[in-house]
Amino acid sequence: MAEPLGAAALDQLFRTARTHNKWQDRAVSDETLRTLYDLVKLGPTSANCAPARFVFIRTEEGKEKLRPALSSGNLEKTMTAPVVAIVAWEVKFYDKLPVLFPHADAKSWFTGSAAFAEATAFRNSSLQAAYLILAARSLGLDTGPMSGFDAAKVDAAFFPDGGCKTNMLVNLGHGDESGLFGRLPRLDFDEAVTLA
Amino acid sequence: MAEPLGAAALDQLFRTARTHNKWQDRAVSDETLRTLYDLVKLGPTSANCAPARFVFIRTEEGKEKLRPALSSGNLEKTMTAPVVAIVAWEVKFYDKLPVLFPHADAKSWFTGSAAFAEATAFRNSSLQAAYLILAARSLGLDTGPMSGFDAAKVDAAFFPDGGCKTNMLVNLGHGDESGLFGRLPRLDFDEAVTLA
């Protein structure tokens, strides 16, 4: 029977973890990115549909391809991040369902309804973006998630065939605490939760 | 500088964690639900918008209110779960932004565009649903997330004034391993990830 993780782990995952804006000059290896994906992939998605596709941008060339899509406020922190993850979803994610969910004809649930397929892809790739954030923290990395960018430009630059749609960006690296802003307030339990 | 969590914590969060269908006869206290929310609320959302609202259903009366919205495949595991969390988003989440994001007029970004507001609420409440899943696991709880239900019926039963829209359900408790299915396959790194 599982016990709660210790205080240090809860701090690292949630309580002292912060969204970072400035990065230490410390690389994130491709091996770490593989370890990261091997955690992220295990997070649950509906009918195991796993619609997220990830582009891990580590090179200057990749960053320059991304630059025109970034808002001014997100530019410097993104261009200086060791890795920028594009979290996208595959439009025809359901083509993988005969493998990912073999005991039912789940593909047919989506091929008949583009709106249902898109809502499923958006919801579940968002879940997977959160798994990426928390898996990165669990590996001792810091993150900087963003949705303030021109998604159509990212799509055109990285998915020119239209096969994927960009959902979020997540900067990854080791944060420099000198770039942190103060922690913003959160909603109290009674503002966000109802007991029934 | 943060180090990776130990193997047991990575197992509990990702590697041996499973979506549960059967529950031990063991309650989840309201105190645990408060501890859980106090972790979930710290997960990052865009412009700190925190659109998710949670209903934690622990009573028979609450479960009966939910019953008509459940699909047959999700019925028994949900009616027997110690707690069922409704993860919804507040339609006018942006009314809280003068408090949550006080240094900019972020509310005005949303009041002019219902489509942008809804996409933001859907994306970020999905992130928060994933924070709920992983925060629960970090506290030693098991989860059973679901999107196969009639959201309009949940909305009508729990949010009759239309102020919130239901995104997902997440069963919470201590899982009974005898109800587990086999682990389904995942996409390999090269199927889901591009290095750039």
Coordinates of C-alpha atoms in Angstrom, one line a residue:
Chain A
M1 CA 0.0 0.0 0.0
A2 CA 1.5 3.3 -1.1
E3 CA 2.4 6.0 1.5
P4 CA 2.6 9.7 0.9
L5 CA 5.9 10.8 -0.6
G6 CA 8.2 12.6 1.8
A7 CA 8.1 16.4 2.3
A8 CA 11.1 17.0 0.1
A9 CA 9.5 15.2 -2.8
L10 CA 6.2 17.1 -2.4
D11 CA 8.2 20.3 -2.3
Q12 CA 10.1 19.4 -5.5
L13 CA 6.9 18.5 -7.3
F14 CA 4.5 21.2 -6.1
R15 CA 5.3 23.3 -3.1
T16 CA 8.6 24.9 -3.9
A17 CA 8.6 24.2 -7.6
R18 CA 8.3 27.4 -9.7
T19 CA 7.8 28.4 -13.3
H20 CA 11.3 29.6 -14.4
N21 CA 12.3 32.5 -16.6
K22 CA 16.1 32.3 -16.4
W23 CA 18.4 29.3 -16.9
Q24 CA 21.7 28.1 -15.6
D25 CA 24.2 27.3 -18.3
R26 CA 23.8 23.6 -17.8
A27 CA 22.8 21.3 -20.6
V28 CA 20.0 18.7 -20.6
S29 CA 21.2 15.6 -22.3
D30 CA 19.3 13.6 -24.9
E31 CA 19.6 10.7 -22.4
T32 CA 17.6 12.7 -19.9
L33 CA 15.0 13.5 -22.5
R34 CA 14.6 9.8 -23.1
T35 CA 14.2 9.2 -19.4
L36 CA 11.7 12.0 -19.3
Y37 CA 9.6 10.6 -22.1
D38 CA 9.7 7.2 -20.6
L39 CA 7.9 8.7 -17.5
V40 CA 5.5 10.9 -19.5
K41 CA 4.3 8.1 -21.7
L42 CA 3.0 6.2 -18.7
G43 CA 0.5 8.9 -17.6
P44 CA -3.1 7.9 -18.2
T45 CA -5.0 9.1 -21.3
S46 CA -8.6 8.3 -22.3
A47 CA -8.7 4.9 -24.1
N48 CA -4.9 5.1 -23.9
C49 CA -5.1 7.4 -26.9
A50 CA -1.8 9.3 -26.1
P51 CA -2.3 12.0 -28.8
A52 CA 0.6 14.1 -27.7
R53 CA 3.7 14.4 -30.0
F54 CA 6.8 16.2 -28.6
V55 CA 9.5 18.2 -30.4
F56 CA 12.5 18.7 -28.1
I57 CA 14.4 21.7 -29.5
R58 CA 18.0 21.7 -28.3
T59 CA 19.8 23.3 -31.3
E60 CA 20.3 27.0 -32.3
E61 CA 18.8 26.1 -35.7
G62 CA 15.7 24.7 -34.0
K63 CA 15.3 27.7 -31.8
E64 CA 15.6 30.1 -34.8
K65 CA 12.8 28.2 -36.4
L66 CA 10.7 28.8 -33.3
R67 CA 11.7 32.5 -32.8
P68 CA 9.1 34.2 -35.1
A69 CA 6.2 32.4 -33.2
L70 CA 7.2 33.7 -29.8
S71 CA 5.6 36.7 -28.0
S72 CA 8.1 39.4 -26.9
G73 CA 7.6 38.5 -23.2
N74 CA 8.4 34.8 -23.8
L75 CA 11.3 35.4 -26.3
E76 CA 14.5 35.6 -24.2
K77 CA 13.6 32.9 -21.7
T78 CA 12.8 30.6 -24.5
M79 CA 15.7 31.3 -26.7
T80 CA 18.1 30.8 -23.7
A81 CA 16.4 27.6 -22.4
P82 CA 18.5 24.5 -22.8
V83 CA 15.5 22.7 -24.3
V84 CA 12.1 23.9 -25.6
A85 CA 9.5 21.2 -25.8
I86 CA 6.7 21.7 -28.3
V87 CA 3.7 19.7 -27.0
A88 CA 1.4 19.1 -30.0
W89 CA -1.2 16.5 -30.8
E90 CA -1.4 14.3 -33.8
V91 CA -4.6 15.1 -35.7
K92 CA -5.1 11.4 -36.7
F93 CA -4.0 10.1 -33.3
Y94 CA -6.8 7.5 -33.6
D95 CA -4.9 5.7 -36.3
K96 CA -2.7 4.3 -33.5
L97 CA -5.7 3.0 -31.4
P98 CA -5.7 -0.5 -32.9
V99 CA -2.3 -0.9 -31.3
L100 CA -2.8 1.3 -28.2
F101 CA -6.3 0.0 -27.3
P102 CA -6.6 -3.3 -29.1
H103 CA -9.6 -4.8 -27.3
A104 CA -12.2 -2.4 -28.9
D105 CA -12.7 -0.6 -32.2
A106 CA -11.8 2.7 -30.6
K107 CA -10.7 4.2 -33.8
S108 CA -14.2 4.3 -35.1
W109 CA -15.3 6.4 -32.1
F110 CA -13.2 9.2 -33.6
T111 CA -13.3 8.9 -37.4
G112 CA -17.0 9.8 -37.5
S113 CA -16.7 13.0 -35.5
A114 CA -13.9 15.5 -36.1
A115 CA -15.2 17.7 -33.2
F116 CA -15.0 14.7 -30.7
A117 CA -11.6 13.8 -32.0
E118 CA -10.3 17.3 -31.6
A119 CA -11.7 17.8 -28.1
T120 CA -10.2 14.4 -27.1
A121 CA -6.8 15.3 -28.6
F122 CA -6.8 18.8 -26.9
R123 CA -7.8 17.4 -23.5
N124 CA -5.4 14.5 -23.5
S125 CA -2.4 16.3 -24.9
S126 CA -3.0 18.9 -22.2
L127 CA -2.9 16.1 -19.6
Q128 CA 0.3 14.9 -21.2
A129 CA 1.8 18.4 -21.1
A130 CA 1.1 18.4 -17.3
Y131 CA 2.7 15.0 -17.0
L132 CA 5.7 16.4 -18.8
I133 CA 6.0 19.3 -16.3
L134 CA 5.7 17.0 -13.3
A135 CA 7.9 14.3 -14.7
A136 CA 10.6 16.9 -15.4
R137 CA 10.4 18.2 -11.9
S138 CA 10.6 14.6 -10.6
L139 CA 13.9 14.3 -12.5
G140 CA 15.2 17.5 -10.9
L141 CA 14.6 19.7 -13.9
D142 CA 12.8 23.0 -13.9
T143 CA 10.1 24.0 -16.3
G144 CA 8.6 27.1 -18.0
P145 CA 5.3 26.2 -19.6
M146 CA 3.7 28.8 -22.0
S147 CA 0.7 29.2 -24.1
G148 CA 1.4 32.8 -25.2
F149 CA 2.7 32.2 -28.7
D150 CA 1.5 32.0 -32.3
A151 CA 0.5 28.4 -32.6
A152 CA -0.2 28.7 -36.4
K153 CA 3.4 29.8 -36.9
V154 CA 4.7 26.9 -34.9
D155 CA 2.5 24.5 -36.8
A156 CA 3.8 25.9 -40.1
A157 CA 7.4 25.7 -39.1
F158 CA 7.4 22.3 -37.5
F159 CA 4.4 20.5 -38.9
P160 CA 4.1 21.8 -42.4
D161 CA 2.1 18.8 -43.5
G162 CA -0.6 19.6 -41.0
G163 CA -0.3 16.3 -39.2
C164 CA 0.1 17.9 -35.8
K165 CA -1.4 20.9 -34.0
T166 CA 0.6 22.7 -31.4
N167 CA -0.9 22.9 -27.9
M168 CA 1.8 24.3 -25.6
L169 CA 5.5 25.1 -25.2
V170 CA 7.4 24.0 -22.1
N171 CA 11.0 25.3 -21.5
L172 CA 13.2 22.8 -19.7
G173 CA 16.5 23.2 -17.9
H174 CA 17.9 24.1 -14.6
G175 CA 16.4 27.3 -13.4
D176 CA 18.3 30.3 -12.2
E177 CA 16.4 31.5 -9.1
S178 CA 17.5 35.1 -9.7
G179 CA 15.0 35.2 -12.5
L180 CA 12.0 34.2 -10.4
F181 CA 9.0 36.5 -9.8
G182 CA 7.1 36.3 -6.5
R183 CA 4.7 33.5 -6.1
L184 CA 1.2 34.6 -7.2
P185 CA -1.8 33.9 -5.0
R186 CA -4.0 30.8 -5.4
L187 CA -7.7 30.2 -4.8
D188 CA -8.5 29.0 -1.4
F189 CA -10.1 25.5 -0.9
D190 CA -13.5 27.1 -0.5
E191 CA -13.3 29.2 -3.6
A192 CA -12.4 26.2 -5.8
V193 CA -13.8 23.1 -4.2
T194 CA -17.3 21.9 -3.3
L195 CA -17.8 18.9 -1.1
A196 CA -20.8 16.8 -2.0
Chain B
M1 CA 19.9 22.1 -6.9
A2 CA 17.2 19.5 -7.2
E3 CA 18.2 15.9 -7.8
P4 CA 15.9 13.2 -9.4
L5 CA 13.5 11.6 -7.0
G6 CA 14.3 8.1 -5.9
A7 CA 13.1 5.0 -7.8
A8 CA 10.3 4.3 -5.4
A9 CA 8.8 7.8 -5.9
L10 CA 9.1 7.6 -9.7
D11 CA 7.4 4.2 -9.5
Q12 CA 4.6 5.6 -7.3
L13 CA 4.0 8.6 -9.6
F14 CA 4.5 7.0 -13.0
R15 CA 6.0 3.6 -13.5
T16 CA 3.9 1.3 -11.3
A17 CA 0.9 3.6 -10.9
R18 CA -2.2 2.4 -12.7
T19 CA -5.7 3.5 -13.5
H20 CA -7.9 1.7 -11.0
N21 CA -11.3 0.1 -11.4
K22 CA -11.9 -1.5 -8.1
W23 CA -11.5 0.0 -4.6
Q24 CA -10.5 -1.1 -1.2
D25 CA -13.1 -0.4 1.5
R26 CA -11.0 2.4 2.9
A27 CA -12.3 6.0 3.2
V28 CA -10.5 9.2 2.0
S29 CA -10.9 11.8 4.6
D30 CA -11.9 15.4 4.0
E31 CA -8.6 16.4 5.5
T32 CA -6.8 14.4 2.8
L33 CA -8.9 16.2 0.2
R34 CA -7.7 19.5 1.6
T35 CA -4.1 18.4 1.6
L36 CA -4.7 17.2 -2.0
Y37 CA -6.1 20.6 -3.1
D38 CA -3.3 22.4 -1.5
L39 CA -0.9 20.6 -3.8
V40 CA -3.0 20.8 -6.9
K41 CA -3.5 24.6 -6.6
L42 CA 0.2 25.1 -6.9
G43 CA 0.5 23.6 -10.4
P44 CA 1.2 26.2 -13.1
T45 CA -1.6 27.6 -15.3
S46 CA -1.3 30.3 -17.9
A47 CA -1.4 33.8 -16.4
N48 CA -2.2 31.9 -13.2
C49 CA -5.8 31.7 -14.4
A50 CA -6.6 28.5 -12.4
P51 CA -9.9 27.9 -14.1
A52 CA -10.6 24.4 -12.6
R53 CA -13.3 24.0 -10.0
F54 CA -13.6 20.7 -8.2
V55 CA -16.6 18.8 -6.7
F56 CA -15.4 16.0 -4.4
I57 CA -18.4 13.6 -4.2
R58 CA -18.2 11.4 -1.0
T59 CA -21.8 10.9 -0.1
E60 CA -24.4 8.4 -1.5
E61 CA -26.6 11.3 -2.3
G62 CA -23.9 13.0 -4.4
K63 CA -23.2 9.7 -6.2
E64 CA -26.9 9.2 -7.0
K65 CA -26.9 12.7 -8.5
L66 CA -24.0 11.6 -10.7
R67 CA -25.3 8.2 -11.6
P68 CA -27.5 9.1 -14.7
A69 CA -24.5 10.7 -16.3
L70 CA -22.3 7.7 -16.2
S71 CA -21.7 5.3 -19.0
S72 CA -22.4 1.6 -18.2
G73 CA -18.7 0.7 -18.3
N74 CA -17.8 3.4 -15.8
L75 CA -20.8 2.9 -13.5
E76 CA -19.8 0.4 -10.9
K77 CA -16.2 1.6 -10.4
T78 CA -17.5 5.1 -10.0
M79 CA -20.4 4.4 -7.6
T80 CA -18.1 2.3 -5.4
A81 CA -15.2 4.8 -5.4
P82 CA -14.6 6.5 -2.0
V83 CA -14.5 9.9 -3.7
V84 CA -15.4 11.0 -7.2
A85 CA -13.9 14.3 -8.3
I86 CA -15.7 16.3 -10.9
V87 CA -13.1 18.5 -12.6
A88 CA -14.9 21.4 -14.2
W89 CA -13.9 24.9 -15.3
E90 CA -15.6 28.1 -14.3
V91 CA -16.9 29.8 -17.4
K92 CA -16.0 33.3 -16.1
F93 CA -12.7 32.2 -14.5
Y94 CA -11.3 35.5 -15.8
D95 CA -13.3 37.4 -13.1
K96 CA -10.7 36.1 -10.6
L97 CA -7.7 37.4 -12.6
P98 CA -7.5 40.9 -10.9
V99 CA -6.6 38.9 -7.8
L100 CA -4.7 36.0 -9.3
F101 CA -2.6 38.0 -11.8
P102 CA -2.7 41.5 -10.4
H103 CA 0.1 43.1 -12.4
A104 CA -1.7 43.2 -15.7
D105 CA -5.3 43.6 -17.0
A106 CA -5.5 39.9 -17.9
K107 CA -9.2 39.9 -17.5
S108 CA -9.6 42.0 -20.7
W109 CA -7.7 39.3 -22.7
F110 CA -10.7 37.0 -22.2
T111 CA -13.8 39.1 -22.0
G112 CA -13.5 40.1 -25.6
S113 CA -13.2 36.5 -27.0
A114 CA -15.4 33.7 -25.8
A115 CA -13.5 31.2 -28.0
F116 CA -10.1 32.2 -26.5
A117 CA -11.6 32.1 -23.0
E118 CA -13.0 28.6 -23.6
A119 CA -9.8 27.2 -25.1
T120 CA -7.8 28.6 -22.2
A121 CA -10.2 27.2 -19.6
F122 CA -10.3 23.8 -21.3
R123 CA -6.5 23.5 -21.7
N124 CA -5.7 24.8 -18.2
S125 CA -8.4 22.8 -16.4
S126 CA -7.1 19.7 -18.2
L127 CA -3.6 20.5 -16.8
Q128 CA -5.1 20.9 -13.4
A129 CA -6.9 17.5 -13.8
A130 CA -3.4 16.0 -14.4
Y131 CA -2.0 17.8 -11.4
L132 CA -4.9 16.2 -9.4
I133 CA -4.0 12.7 -10.7
L134 CA -0.3 13.1 -9.8
A135 CA -0.8 14.9 -6.6
A136 CA -3.2 12.1 -5.5
R137 CA -0.5 9.5 -6.4
S138 CA 2.1 11.6 -4.5
L139 CA -0.2 11.3 -1.4
G140 CA -0.5 7.5 -1.8
L141 CA -3.9 7.5 -3.4
D142 CA -4.9 5.7 -6.5
T143 CA -6.9 7.3 -9.3
G144 CA -9.4 6.4 -12.1
P145 CA -9.7 9.3 -14.5
M146 CA -12.6 9.2 -17.0
S147 CA -14.0 11.2 -19.9
G148 CA -16.6 8.7 -20.9
F149 CA -19.8 10.3 -19.4
D150 CA -22.5 12.7 -20.3
A151 CA -21.0 16.0 -19.5
A152 CA -24.3 17.9 -20.1
K153 CA -26.0 15.8 -17.5
V154 CA -23.2 16.4 -15.0
D155 CA -23.5 20.1 -15.7
A156 CA -27.3 20.1 -15.3
A157 CA -27.0 18.2 -12.0
F158 CA -24.1 20.0 -10.3
F159 CA -23.9 23.4 -12.1
P160 CA -27.5 24.2 -12.9
D161 CA -26.8 27.9 -13.1
G162 CA -24.4 27.3 -16.0
G163 CA -21.4 28.8 -14.2
C164 CA -19.2 25.7 -14.7
K165 CA -18.6 23.2 -17.4
T166 CA -17.5 19.7 -16.6
N167 CA -14.2 18.5 -18.2
M168 CA -13.4 15.1 -16.5
L169 CA -14.2 12.8 -13.7
V170 CA -11.4 11.3 -11.5
N171 CA -12.2 8.5 -9.1
L172 CA -10.0 8.6 -5.9
G173 CA -9.3 6.0 -3.3
H174 CA -7.1 3.1 -2.5
G175 CA -7.2 0.7 -5.4
D176 CA -7.8 -3.0 -5.2
E177 CA -5.2 -4.6 -7.6
S178 CA -7.5 -7.5 -8.3
G179 CA -9.5 -5.1 -10.5
L180 CA -6.6 -4.1 -12.7
F181 CA -6.4 -4.8 -16.4
G182 CA -3.0 -5.5 -18.0
R183 CA -0.9 -2.5 -18.8
L184 CA -1.6 -1.3 -22.4
P185 CA 1.3 -0.5 -24.8
R186 CA 2.8 3.0 -25.1
L187 CA 4.3 4.7 -28.1
D188 CA 8.1 4.4 -28.3
F189 CA 10.2 7.5 -28.1
D190 CA 10.7 7.6 -31.8
E191 CA 7.0 7.3 -32.5
A192 CA 6.1 10.3 -30.3
V193 CA 9.3 12.5 -30.1
T194 CA 11.3 14.5 -32.6
L195 CA 14.7 15.9 -31.6
A196 CA 15.4 19.3 -33.2

